[in-house]
mmCIF file of N, CA and C in Angstrom:
data_model
loop_
_atom_site.group_PDB
_atom_site.id
_atom_site.type_symbol
_atom_site.label_atom_id
_atom_site.label_comp_id
_atom_site.label_asym_id
_atom_site.label_seq_id
_atom_site.Cartn_x
_atom_site.Cartn_y
_atom_site.Cartn_z
ATOM 1 N N MET A 1 -14.914 -1.000 10.013
ATOM 2 C CA MET A 1 -14.292 -1.774 11.053
ATOM 3 C C MET A 1 -14.169 -3.205 10.611
ATOM 4 N N ALA A 2 -14.513 -3.586 9.351
ATOM 5 C CA ALA A 2 -14.470 -4.867 8.915
ATOM 6 C C ALA A 2 -12.919 -5.367 8.909
ATOM 7 N N LEU A 3 -12.068 -4.450 8.548
ATOM 8 C CA LEU A 3 -10.666 -4.752 8.467
ATOM 9 C C LEU A 3 -10.147 -5.083 9.804
ATOM 10 N N LEU A 4 -10.504 -4.383 10.771
ATOM 11 C CA LEU A 4 -10.019 -4.656 12.082
ATOM 12 C C LEU A 4 -10.439 -6.120 12.695
ATOM 13 N N THR A 5 -11.842 -6.317 12.321
ATOM 14 C CA THR A 5 -12.249 -7.675 12.584
ATOM 15 C C THR A 5 -11.568 -8.787 12.000
ATOM 16 N N GLN A 6 -11.232 -8.571 10.655
ATOM 17 C CA GLN A 6 -10.416 -9.553 9.906
ATOM 18 C C GLN A 6 -9.085 -9.740 10.431
ATOM 19 N N LEU A 7 -8.448 -8.546 10.896
ATOM 20 C CA LEU A 7 -7.084 -8.696 11.491
ATOM 21 C C LEU A 7 -7.181 -9.381 12.800
ATOM 22 N N ASN A 8 -8.242 -9.119 13.638
ATOM 23 C CA ASN A 8 -8.459 -9.989 14.881
ATOM 24 C C ASN A 8 -8.527 -11.441 14.596
ATOM 25 N N ASP A 9 -9.362 -11.832 13.671
ATOM 26 C CA ASP A 9 -9.502 -13.254 13.215
ATOM 27 C C ASP A 9 -8.178 -13.879 12.834
ATOM 28 N N ASP A 10 -7.474 -13.078 11.962
ATOM 29 C CA ASP A 10 -6.248 -13.553 11.369
ATOM 30 C C ASP A 10 -5.139 -13.719 12.513
ATOM 31 N N LEU A 11 -5.108 -12.733 13.424
ATOM 32 C CA LEU A 11 -4.199 -12.924 14.616
ATOM 33 C C LEU A 11 -4.403 -14.072 15.376
ATOM 34 N N LYS A 12 -5.591 -14.452 15.668
ATOM 35 C CA LYS A 12 -5.966 -15.764 16.312
ATOM 36 C C LYS A 12 -5.490 -17.029 15.516
ATOM 37 N N THR A 13 -5.664 -16.991 14.270
ATOM 38 C CA THR A 13 -5.352 -18.049 13.469
ATOM 39 C C THR A 13 -3.883 -18.167 13.367
ATOM 40 N N ALA A 14 -3.132 -17.106 13.261
ATOM 41 C CA ALA A 14 -1.579 -17.115 13.268
ATOM 42 C C ALA A 14 -1.046 -17.529 14.493
ATOM 43 N N MET A 15 -1.690 -17.213 15.683
ATOM 44 C CA MET A 15 -1.316 -17.702 17.021
ATOM 45 C C MET A 15 -1.415 -19.137 17.078
ATOM 46 N N LYS A 16 -2.547 -19.775 16.700
ATOM 47 C CA LYS A 16 -2.728 -21.106 16.741
ATOM 48 C C LYS A 16 -1.815 -21.923 15.828
ATOM 49 N N ALA A 17 -1.483 -21.348 14.710
ATOM 50 C CA ALA A 17 -0.583 -21.942 13.739
ATOM 51 C C ALA A 17 0.862 -21.773 14.096
ATOM 52 N N LYS A 18 1.083 -20.858 15.110
ATOM 53 C CA LYS A 18 2.477 -20.510 15.478
ATOM 54 C C LYS A 18 3.323 -19.959 14.295
ATOM 55 N N ASN A 19 2.672 -19.226 13.425
ATOM 56 C CA ASN A 19 3.310 -18.579 12.355
ATOM 57 C C ASN A 19 3.778 -17.238 12.765
ATOM 58 N N LYS A 20 5.071 -17.057 13.070
ATOM 59 C CA LYS A 20 5.635 -16.021 13.591
ATOM 60 C C LYS A 20 5.653 -14.773 12.625
ATOM 61 N N ILE A 21 5.910 -15.004 11.361
ATOM 62 C CA ILE A 21 6.009 -13.798 10.574
ATOM 63 C C ILE A 21 4.613 -13.227 10.319
ATOM 64 N N GLU A 22 3.624 -14.151 10.018
ATOM 65 C CA GLU A 22 2.214 -13.613 9.909
ATOM 66 C C GLU A 22 1.701 -12.940 11.219
ATOM 67 N N LEU A 23 1.977 -13.591 12.354
ATOM 68 C CA LEU A 23 1.644 -12.959 13.659
ATOM 69 C C LEU A 23 2.186 -11.464 13.848
ATOM 70 N N ASN A 24 3.529 -11.414 13.570
ATOM 71 C CA ASN A 24 4.164 -10.040 13.646
ATOM 72 C C ASN A 24 3.508 -8.983 12.561
ATOM 73 N N VAL A 25 3.212 -9.452 11.391
ATOM 74 C CA VAL A 25 2.757 -8.538 10.470
ATOM 75 C C VAL A 25 1.227 -8.137 10.805
ATOM 76 N N VAL A 26 0.578 -9.038 11.234
ATOM 77 C CA VAL A 26 -0.926 -8.724 11.659
ATOM 78 C C VAL A 26 -0.923 -7.791 12.865
ATOM 79 N N ARG A 27 -0.064 -8.183 13.776
ATOM 80 C CA ARG A 27 -0.002 -7.341 15.011
ATOM 81 C C ARG A 27 0.425 -5.971 14.703
ATOM 82 N N SER A 28 1.325 -5.704 13.727
ATOM 83 C CA SER A 28 1.897 -4.463 13.419
ATOM 84 C C SER A 28 0.762 -3.656 12.644
ATOM 85 N N LEU A 29 0.054 -4.285 11.758
ATOM 86 C CA LEU A 29 -1.050 -3.618 10.924
ATOM 87 C C LEU A 29 -2.154 -3.166 11.980
ATOM 88 N N LYS A 30 -2.475 -4.074 13.031
ATOM 89 C CA LYS A 30 -3.629 -3.835 13.927
ATOM 90 C C LYS A 30 -3.096 -2.613 14.793
ATOM 91 N N SER A 31 -1.866 -2.668 15.238
ATOM 92 C CA SER A 31 -1.319 -1.557 15.985
ATOM 93 C C SER A 31 -1.297 -0.238 15.340
ATOM 94 N N ALA A 32 -0.953 -0.349 14.013
ATOM 95 C CA ALA A 32 -0.914 0.942 13.261
ATOM 96 C C ALA A 32 -2.340 1.504 13.094
ATOM 97 N N ILE A 33 -3.350 0.692 12.837
ATOM 98 C CA ILE A 33 -4.705 1.158 12.749
ATOM 99 C C ILE A 33 -5.182 1.730 13.954
ATOM 100 N N MET A 34 -4.885 0.945 15.176
ATOM 101 C CA MET A 34 -5.313 1.461 16.440
ATOM 102 C C MET A 34 -4.668 2.905 16.885
ATOM 103 N N ASN A 35 -3.420 2.942 16.405
ATOM 104 C CA ASN A 35 -2.679 4.235 16.741
ATOM 105 C C ASN A 35 -3.232 5.325 15.893
ATOM 106 N N GLU A 36 -3.627 5.121 14.717
ATOM 107 C CA GLU A 36 -4.190 6.118 13.800
ATOM 108 C C GLU A 36 -5.597 6.581 14.339
ATOM 109 N N LYS A 37 -6.366 5.506 14.890
ATOM 110 C CA LYS A 37 -7.663 5.742 15.510
ATOM 111 C C LYS A 37 -7.473 6.645 16.623
ATOM 112 N N ILE A 38 -6.517 6.404 17.535
ATOM 113 C CA ILE A 38 -6.164 7.212 18.647
ATOM 114 C C ILE A 38 -5.819 8.717 18.238
ATOM 115 N N GLU A 39 -4.962 8.802 17.255
ATOM 116 C CA GLU A 39 -4.505 10.044 16.747
ATOM 117 C C GLU A 39 -5.555 10.937 16.258
ATOM 118 N N LEU A 40 -6.405 10.274 15.409
ATOM 119 C CA LEU A 40 -7.476 11.041 14.820
ATOM 120 C C LEU A 40 -8.683 11.307 15.801
ATOM 121 N N GLY A 41 -8.832 10.422 16.685
ATOM 122 C CA GLY A 41 -9.899 10.641 17.775
ATOM 123 C C GLY A 41 -11.242 10.117 17.325
ATOM 124 N N HIS A 42 -11.274 9.220 16.312
ATOM 125 C CA HIS A 42 -12.546 8.567 15.930
ATOM 126 C C HIS A 42 -12.186 7.297 15.198
ATOM 127 N N ASP A 43 -13.262 6.469 15.062
ATOM 128 C CA ASP A 43 -13.152 5.196 14.248
ATOM 129 C C ASP A 43 -12.750 5.497 12.888
ATOM 130 N N LEU A 44 -11.876 4.724 12.293
ATOM 131 C CA LEU A 44 -11.504 4.908 10.879
ATOM 132 C C LEU A 44 -12.485 4.310 9.931
ATOM 133 N N ASN A 45 -12.591 5.037 8.840
ATOM 134 C CA ASN A 45 -13.515 4.584 7.754
ATOM 135 C C ASN A 45 -12.603 3.663 6.895
ATOM 136 N N GLU A 46 -13.390 3.062 5.885
ATOM 137 C CA GLU A 46 -12.509 2.142 5.060
ATOM 138 C C GLU A 46 -11.324 2.608 4.423
ATOM 139 N N ASP A 47 -11.469 3.902 3.851
ATOM 140 C CA ASP A 47 -10.408 4.658 3.199
ATOM 141 C C ASP A 47 -9.285 4.850 4.085
ATOM 142 N N GLU A 48 -9.558 5.308 5.190
ATOM 143 C CA GLU A 48 -8.477 5.555 6.215
ATOM 144 C C GLU A 48 -7.746 4.326 6.699
ATOM 145 N N GLU A 49 -8.483 3.199 6.823
ATOM 146 C CA GLU A 49 -7.836 1.856 7.155
ATOM 147 C C GLU A 49 -7.041 1.436 6.013
ATOM 148 N N ILE A 50 -7.405 1.630 4.728
ATOM 149 C CA ILE A 50 -6.706 1.119 3.578
ATOM 150 C C ILE A 50 -5.378 2.082 3.560
ATOM 151 N N ALA A 51 -5.445 3.336 3.903
ATOM 152 C CA ALA A 51 -4.308 4.201 3.828
ATOM 153 C C ALA A 51 -3.291 3.743 4.827
ATOM 154 N N VAL A 52 -3.733 3.276 5.926
ATOM 155 C CA VAL A 52 -2.777 2.779 6.996
ATOM 156 C C VAL A 52 -2.113 1.577 6.421
ATOM 157 N N VAL A 53 -2.826 0.594 5.968
ATOM 158 C CA VAL A 53 -2.251 -0.634 5.350
ATOM 159 C C VAL A 53 -1.153 -0.262 4.256
ATOM 160 N N ALA A 54 -1.769 0.678 3.448
ATOM 161 C CA ALA A 54 -0.812 1.152 2.183
ATOM 162 C C ALA A 54 0.461 1.695 2.743
ATOM 163 N N ARG A 55 0.469 2.421 3.907
ATOM 164 C CA ARG A 55 1.711 2.972 4.422
ATOM 165 C C ARG A 55 2.622 1.757 4.987
ATOM 166 N N GLY A 56 2.080 0.790 5.552
ATOM 167 C CA GLY A 56 2.797 -0.433 6.043
ATOM 168 C C GLY A 56 3.379 -1.318 4.789
ATOM 169 N N LEU A 57 2.643 -1.295 3.715
ATOM 170 C CA LEU A 57 3.179 -1.882 2.546
ATOM 171 C C LEU A 57 4.287 -1.210 1.833
ATOM 172 N N LYS A 58 4.172 0.147 1.912
ATOM 173 C CA LYS A 58 5.192 0.959 1.263
ATOM 174 C C LYS A 58 6.384 0.929 2.074
ATOM 175 N N GLN A 59 6.319 0.946 3.395
ATOM 176 C CA GLN A 59 7.493 0.792 4.272
ATOM 177 C C GLN A 59 8.226 -0.470 4.027
ATOM 178 N N ARG A 60 7.497 -1.671 3.845
ATOM 179 C CA ARG A 60 8.097 -2.836 3.547
ATOM 180 C C ARG A 60 8.807 -2.984 2.243
ATOM 181 N N ARG A 61 8.125 -2.365 1.372
ATOM 182 C CA ARG A 61 8.818 -2.286 -0.069
ATOM 183 C C ARG A 61 10.069 -1.526 -0.011
ATOM 184 N N GLU A 62 10.081 -0.337 0.668
ATOM 185 C CA GLU A 62 11.308 0.474 0.840
ATOM 186 C C GLU A 62 12.394 -0.383 1.549
ATOM 187 N N SER A 63 11.970 -1.113 2.539
ATOM 188 C CA SER A 63 12.978 -1.931 3.308
ATOM 189 C C SER A 63 13.551 -2.919 2.353
ATOM 190 N N LEU A 64 12.636 -3.651 1.577
ATOM 191 C CA LEU A 64 13.160 -4.596 0.647
ATOM 192 C C LEU A 64 14.128 -4.092 -0.312
ATOM 193 N N ASP A 65 13.971 -2.924 -0.818
ATOM 194 C CA ASP A 65 14.968 -2.192 -1.722
ATOM 195 C C ASP A 65 16.286 -2.129 -1.002
ATOM 196 N N GLU A 66 16.259 -1.598 0.259
ATOM 197 C CA GLU A 66 17.465 -1.450 1.044
ATOM 198 C C GLU A 66 18.162 -2.787 1.308
ATOM 199 N N PHE A 67 17.391 -3.797 1.621
ATOM 200 C CA PHE A 67 18.051 -5.075 1.892
ATOM 201 C C PHE A 67 18.644 -5.689 0.703
ATOM 202 N N GLU A 68 18.054 -5.391 -0.569
ATOM 203 C CA GLU A 68 18.517 -5.946 -1.742
ATOM 204 C C GLU A 68 19.843 -5.296 -2.066
ATOM 205 N N ARG A 69 19.883 -3.943 -1.804
ATOM 206 C CA ARG A 69 21.151 -3.214 -2.036
ATOM 207 C C ARG A 69 22.313 -3.755 -1.140
ATOM 208 N N ALA A 70 21.825 -4.033 0.055
ATOM 209 C CA ALA A 70 22.858 -4.568 1.035
ATOM 210 C C ALA A 70 23.212 -5.985 0.885
ATOM 211 N N GLY A 71 22.436 -6.693 0.075
ATOM 212 C CA GLY A 71 22.765 -8.154 -0.202
ATOM 213 C C GLY A 71 22.325 -9.032 0.969
ATOM 214 N N ARG A 72 21.264 -8.605 1.915
ATOM 215 C CA ARG A 72 20.929 -9.383 2.960
ATOM 216 C C ARG A 72 19.852 -10.378 2.618
ATOM 217 N N GLN A 73 20.154 -11.545 2.111
ATOM 218 C CA GLN A 73 19.191 -12.466 1.671
ATOM 219 C C GLN A 73 18.225 -12.984 2.811
ATOM 220 N N ASP A 74 18.650 -13.031 3.965
ATOM 221 C CA ASP A 74 17.813 -13.451 5.120
ATOM 222 C C ASP A 74 16.632 -12.510 5.300
ATOM 223 N N LEU A 75 16.978 -11.173 5.257
ATOM 224 C CA LEU A 75 16.052 -10.151 5.430
ATOM 225 C C LEU A 75 15.151 -9.908 4.187
ATOM 226 N N ILE A 76 15.742 -10.220 2.987
ATOM 227 C CA ILE A 76 14.923 -10.245 1.811
ATOM 228 C C ILE A 76 13.838 -11.163 1.732
ATOM 229 N N ASP A 77 14.124 -12.348 2.154
ATOM 230 C CA ASP A 77 13.164 -13.397 2.137
ATOM 231 C C ASP A 77 11.959 -13.075 3.239
ATOM 232 N N GLU A 78 12.301 -12.704 4.299
ATOM 233 C CA GLU A 78 11.289 -12.355 5.424
ATOM 234 C C GLU A 78 10.485 -11.167 4.910
ATOM 235 N N THR A 79 11.014 -10.130 4.326
ATOM 236 C CA THR A 79 10.359 -9.035 3.972
ATOM 237 C C THR A 79 9.397 -9.263 2.832
ATOM 238 N N LYS A 80 9.817 -10.181 1.855
ATOM 239 C CA LYS A 80 8.973 -10.551 0.727
ATOM 240 C C LYS A 80 7.669 -11.282 1.403
ATOM 241 N N ALA A 81 7.951 -12.187 2.312
ATOM 242 C CA ALA A 81 6.855 -12.913 3.003
ATOM 243 C C ALA A 81 5.866 -11.881 3.621
ATOM 244 N N GLU A 82 6.422 -10.852 4.239
ATOM 245 C CA GLU A 82 5.593 -9.842 5.024
ATOM 246 C C GLU A 82 4.803 -9.099 3.881
ATOM 247 N N ILE A 83 5.461 -8.717 2.785
ATOM 248 C CA ILE A 83 4.753 -8.012 1.772
ATOM 249 C C ILE A 83 3.518 -8.768 1.234
ATOM 250 N N THR A 84 3.754 -9.996 1.097
ATOM 251 C CA THR A 84 2.679 -10.989 0.495
ATOM 252 C C THR A 84 1.523 -10.957 1.592
ATOM 253 N N ILE A 85 1.728 -10.929 2.897
ATOM 254 C CA ILE A 85 0.722 -10.961 3.934
ATOM 255 C C ILE A 85 -0.131 -9.601 3.901
ATOM 256 N N VAL A 86 0.731 -8.539 3.818
ATOM 257 C CA VAL A 86 0.053 -7.094 3.854
ATOM 258 C C VAL A 86 -0.774 -6.977 2.487
ATOM 259 N N GLU A 87 -0.361 -7.539 1.452
ATOM 260 C CA GLU A 87 -1.130 -7.273 0.210
ATOM 261 C C GLU A 87 -2.469 -7.886 0.261
ATOM 262 N N ARG A 88 -2.652 -8.995 1.216
ATOM 263 C CA ARG A 88 -3.899 -9.517 1.382
ATOM 264 C C ARG A 88 -4.968 -8.630 1.939
ATOM 265 N N TYR A 89 -4.601 -7.597 2.644
ATOM 266 C CA TYR A 89 -5.424 -6.605 3.149
ATOM 267 C C TYR A 89 -5.780 -5.393 2.358
ATOM 268 N N MET A 90 -5.113 -5.279 1.202
ATOM 269 C CA MET A 90 -5.166 -4.210 0.290
ATOM 270 C C MET A 90 -6.242 -4.527 -0.815
ATOM 271 N N PRO A 91 -7.009 -3.515 -1.392
ATOM 272 C CA PRO A 91 -7.888 -3.809 -2.369
ATOM 273 C C PRO A 91 -7.112 -4.299 -3.757
ATOM 274 N N VAL A 92 -7.861 -4.974 -4.526
ATOM 275 C CA VAL A 92 -7.232 -5.450 -5.679
ATOM 276 C C VAL A 92 -6.533 -4.330 -6.477
ATOM 277 N N GLN A 93 -5.185 -4.538 -6.824
ATOM 278 C CA GLN A 93 -4.374 -3.386 -7.430
ATOM 279 C C GLN A 93 -4.664 -3.279 -8.911
ATOM 280 N N LEU A 94 -4.673 -2.136 -9.435
ATOM 281 C CA LEU A 94 -4.760 -1.761 -10.874
ATOM 282 C C LEU A 94 -3.585 -2.220 -11.632
ATOM 283 N N THR A 95 -3.792 -2.800 -12.799
ATOM 284 C CA THR A 95 -2.609 -3.203 -13.606
ATOM 285 C C THR A 95 -2.014 -1.962 -14.249
ATOM 286 N N ALA A 96 -0.886 -2.059 -14.876
ATOM 287 C CA ALA A 96 -0.128 -0.777 -15.502
ATOM 288 C C ALA A 96 -1.115 -0.227 -16.542
ATOM 289 N N ALA A 97 -1.684 -1.155 -17.333
ATOM 290 C CA ALA A 97 -2.600 -0.649 -18.477
ATOM 291 C C ALA A 97 -3.892 0.028 -17.867
ATOM 292 N N GLU A 98 -4.313 -0.476 -16.735
ATOM 293 C CA GLU A 98 -5.525 0.304 -16.186
ATOM 294 C C GLU A 98 -5.077 1.691 -15.597
ATOM 295 N N VAL A 99 -3.936 1.656 -15.058
ATOM 296 C CA VAL A 99 -3.506 2.968 -14.588
ATOM 297 C C VAL A 99 -3.215 3.999 -15.728
ATOM 298 N N ASN A 100 -2.652 3.475 -16.790
ATOM 299 C CA ASN A 100 -2.466 4.343 -17.922
ATOM 300 C C ASN A 100 -3.707 4.822 -18.532
ATOM 301 N N ASP A 101 -4.880 4.081 -18.475
ATOM 302 C CA ASP A 101 -6.049 4.513 -18.947
ATOM 303 C C ASP A 101 -6.717 5.532 -18.071
ATOM 304 N N VAL A 102 -6.559 5.359 -16.774
ATOM 305 C CA VAL A 102 -7.092 6.335 -15.698
ATOM 306 C C VAL A 102 -6.175 7.685 -15.940
ATOM 307 N N VAL A 103 -4.896 7.569 -16.187
ATOM 308 C CA VAL A 103 -4.118 8.888 -16.428
ATOM 309 C C VAL A 103 -4.542 9.481 -17.679
ATOM 310 N N LYS A 104 -4.771 8.756 -18.763
ATOM 311 C CA LYS A 104 -5.157 9.410 -20.064
ATOM 312 C C LYS A 104 -6.532 10.074 -19.906
ATOM 313 N N GLN A 105 -7.499 9.413 -19.207
ATOM 314 C CA GLN A 105 -8.794 9.905 -19.002
ATOM 315 C C GLN A 105 -8.742 11.144 -18.264
ATOM 316 N N THR A 106 -7.995 11.124 -17.240
ATOM 317 C CA THR A 106 -7.855 12.332 -16.292
ATOM 318 C C THR A 106 -7.134 13.427 -16.960
ATOM 319 N N ALA A 107 -6.121 13.206 -17.791
ATOM 320 C CA ALA A 107 -5.352 14.286 -18.452
ATOM 321 C C ALA A 107 -6.415 14.888 -19.450
ATOM 322 N N ALA A 108 -7.189 14.221 -20.060
ATOM 323 C CA ALA A 108 -8.274 14.837 -20.938
ATOM 324 C C ALA A 108 -9.137 15.740 -20.199
ATOM 325 N N GLU A 109 -9.553 15.235 -19.017
ATOM 326 C CA GLU A 109 -10.456 15.995 -18.163
ATOM 327 C C GLU A 109 -9.972 17.258 -17.624
ATOM 328 N N VAL A 110 -8.595 17.370 -17.187
ATOM 329 C CA VAL A 110 -8.048 18.482 -16.659
ATOM 330 C C VAL A 110 -7.238 19.274 -17.714
ATOM 331 N N GLY A 111 -7.170 18.736 -18.927
ATOM 332 C CA GLY A 111 -6.481 19.549 -19.925
ATOM 333 C C GLY A 111 -4.925 19.510 -19.700
ATOM 334 N N ALA A 112 -4.385 18.451 -19.227
ATOM 335 C CA ALA A 112 -2.911 18.385 -19.025
ATOM 336 C C ALA A 112 -2.258 17.894 -20.245
ATOM 337 N N THR A 113 -1.313 18.823 -20.796
ATOM 338 C CA THR A 113 -0.636 18.451 -22.124
ATOM 339 C C THR A 113 0.849 18.491 -22.122
ATOM 340 N N SER A 114 1.440 19.184 -21.030
ATOM 341 C CA SER A 114 2.864 19.305 -20.951
ATOM 342 C C SER A 114 3.401 18.887 -19.620
ATOM 343 N N GLN A 115 4.704 18.926 -19.502
ATOM 344 C CA GLN A 115 5.462 18.618 -18.280
ATOM 345 C C GLN A 115 5.101 19.664 -17.291
ATOM 346 N N ALA A 116 4.733 20.834 -17.644
ATOM 347 C CA ALA A 116 4.248 21.913 -16.601
ATOM 348 C C ALA A 116 2.996 21.461 -15.900
ATOM 349 N N ASP A 117 2.193 20.618 -16.479
ATOM 350 C CA ASP A 117 1.003 20.191 -15.910
ATOM 351 C C ASP A 117 1.126 18.884 -15.067
ATOM 352 N N PHE A 118 2.271 18.486 -14.756
ATOM 353 C CA PHE A 118 2.608 17.245 -13.978
ATOM 354 C C PHE A 118 1.867 17.283 -12.594
ATOM 355 N N GLY A 119 2.099 18.383 -11.903
ATOM 356 C CA GLY A 119 1.523 18.377 -10.458
ATOM 357 C C GLY A 119 -0.018 18.519 -10.583
ATOM 358 N N LYS A 120 -0.596 19.148 -11.500
ATOM 359 C CA LYS A 120 -2.034 19.190 -11.647
ATOM 360 C C LYS A 120 -2.610 17.788 -11.985
ATOM 361 N N LEU A 121 -1.966 17.128 -12.857
ATOM 362 C CA LEU A 121 -2.425 15.715 -13.238
ATOM 363 C C LEU A 121 -2.285 14.739 -12.147
ATOM 364 N N MET A 122 -1.247 14.815 -11.531
ATOM 365 C CA MET A 122 -0.821 13.869 -10.344
ATOM 366 C C MET A 122 -1.960 14.172 -9.325
ATOM 367 N N GLY A 123 -2.237 15.462 -9.037
ATOM 368 C CA GLY A 123 -3.264 15.700 -8.033
ATOM 369 C C GLY A 123 -4.555 15.226 -8.407
ATOM 370 N N ALA A 124 -4.884 15.178 -9.661
ATOM 371 C CA ALA A 124 -6.187 14.683 -10.008
ATOM 372 C C ALA A 124 -6.278 13.226 -10.098
ATOM 373 N N VAL A 125 -5.170 12.593 -10.427
ATOM 374 C CA VAL A 125 -5.134 11.131 -10.663
ATOM 375 C C VAL A 125 -5.198 10.352 -9.262
ATOM 376 N N MET A 126 -4.249 10.833 -8.294
ATOM 377 C CA MET A 126 -4.091 10.129 -7.154
ATOM 378 C C MET A 126 -5.430 9.841 -6.304
ATOM 379 N N PRO A 127 -6.313 10.715 -6.141
ATOM 380 C CA PRO A 127 -7.586 10.360 -5.476
ATOM 381 C C PRO A 127 -8.322 9.285 -6.164
ATOM 382 N N LYS A 128 -8.234 9.198 -7.454
ATOM 383 C CA LYS A 128 -8.955 8.115 -8.171
ATOM 384 C C LYS A 128 -8.483 6.730 -7.998
ATOM 385 N N VAL A 129 -7.166 6.674 -7.709
ATOM 386 C CA VAL A 129 -6.560 5.383 -7.652
ATOM 387 C C VAL A 129 -6.034 5.075 -6.286
ATOM 388 N N LYS A 130 -6.512 5.924 -5.280
ATOM 389 C CA LYS A 130 -5.993 5.689 -3.914
ATOM 390 C C LYS A 130 -6.158 4.326 -3.322
ATOM 391 N N GLY A 131 -5.140 3.667 -2.866
ATOM 392 C CA GLY A 131 -5.292 2.345 -2.396
ATOM 393 C C GLY A 131 -5.259 1.271 -3.378
ATOM 394 N N LYS A 132 -5.424 1.609 -4.759
ATOM 395 C CA LYS A 132 -5.585 0.690 -5.767
ATOM 396 C C LYS A 132 -4.405 0.538 -6.618
ATOM 397 N N ALA A 133 -3.499 1.564 -6.518
ATOM 398 C CA ALA A 133 -2.292 1.696 -7.369
ATOM 399 C C ALA A 133 -1.129 2.323 -6.649
ATOM 400 N N ASP A 134 0.153 1.702 -6.827
ATOM 401 C CA ASP A 134 1.302 2.333 -6.249
ATOM 402 C C ASP A 134 1.553 3.694 -6.874
ATOM 403 N N GLY A 135 1.908 4.699 -5.937
ATOM 404 C CA GLY A 135 2.226 5.987 -6.510
ATOM 405 C C GLY A 135 3.388 6.164 -7.467
ATOM 406 N N LYS A 136 4.267 5.171 -7.200
ATOM 407 C CA LYS A 136 5.426 5.123 -8.158
ATOM 408 C C LYS A 136 4.966 4.756 -9.544
ATOM 409 N N LEU A 137 4.070 3.846 -9.698
ATOM 410 C CA LEU A 137 3.492 3.483 -10.991
ATOM 411 C C LEU A 137 2.599 4.543 -11.593
ATOM 412 N N VAL A 138 1.891 5.288 -10.821
ATOM 413 C CA VAL A 138 1.234 6.448 -11.354
ATOM 414 C C VAL A 138 2.105 7.561 -11.791
ATOM 415 N N ASN A 139 3.123 7.823 -10.972
ATOM 416 C CA ASN A 139 4.232 8.757 -11.344
ATOM 417 C C ASN A 139 4.808 8.518 -12.728
ATOM 418 N N GLU A 140 5.205 7.343 -12.915
ATOM 419 C CA GLU A 140 5.791 6.829 -14.222
ATOM 420 C C GLU A 140 4.847 6.960 -15.397
ATOM 421 N N ALA A 141 3.511 6.638 -15.129
ATOM 422 C CA ALA A 141 2.514 6.759 -16.286
ATOM 423 C C ALA A 141 2.314 8.232 -16.614
ATOM 424 N N VAL A 142 2.236 9.030 -15.557
ATOM 425 C CA VAL A 142 1.990 10.460 -15.796
ATOM 426 C C VAL A 142 3.205 11.132 -16.562
ATOM 427 N N LYS A 143 4.473 10.858 -16.103
ATOM 428 C CA LYS A 143 5.596 11.205 -16.793
ATOM 429 C C LYS A 143 5.652 10.803 -18.298
ATOM 430 N N LYS A 144 5.375 9.517 -18.526
ATOM 431 C CA LYS A 144 5.387 8.893 -19.866
ATOM 432 C C LYS A 144 4.376 9.656 -20.836
ATOM 433 N N LEU A 145 3.034 9.838 -20.231
ATOM 434 C CA LEU A 145 2.067 10.506 -21.030
ATOM 435 C C LEU A 145 2.439 12.002 -21.308
ATOM 436 N N LEU A 146 3.065 12.761 -20.415
ATOM 437 C CA LEU A 146 3.332 14.143 -20.596
ATOM 438 C C LEU A 146 4.537 14.389 -21.488
ATOM 439 N N GLN A 147 5.390 13.362 -21.656
ATOM 440 C CA GLN A 147 6.587 13.548 -22.517
ATOM 441 C C GLN A 147 6.187 13.310 -23.870
ATOM 442 N N ASN A 148 5.134 12.676 -24.277
ATOM 443 C CA ASN A 148 4.767 12.397 -25.659
ATOM 444 C C ASN A 148 4.162 13.686 -26.274
#
């Protein structure tokens, strides 16, 4: 529940500062966590909270891609600011080199050597990097390793 407490504190701070973007982002994250809590019927543990925040981050990144394709600079700037705010609630993200190391180590553990082992390797890597690395980055690292 530490994340929910932090969100409540940040919500108050954003209200006092009259920071509309931060206020909207914090409210949406808090709402998403509360909705997930209601849906699951129990208080969320830290991993479940991070998963909710990661979903919010992924949605904003997908929106950013759409806005960039449409050339909507006003929405691009706002979405980038939102992404920066959401990232504050995520654990420290792994670098590409660290993701590659995890992928190589996991490939050795599960014996993945060819493209046919893609699903098996992804299934083994994702729980290890959950919340710490973007799925797209992991996907690219796995593809690169299995192509060699």
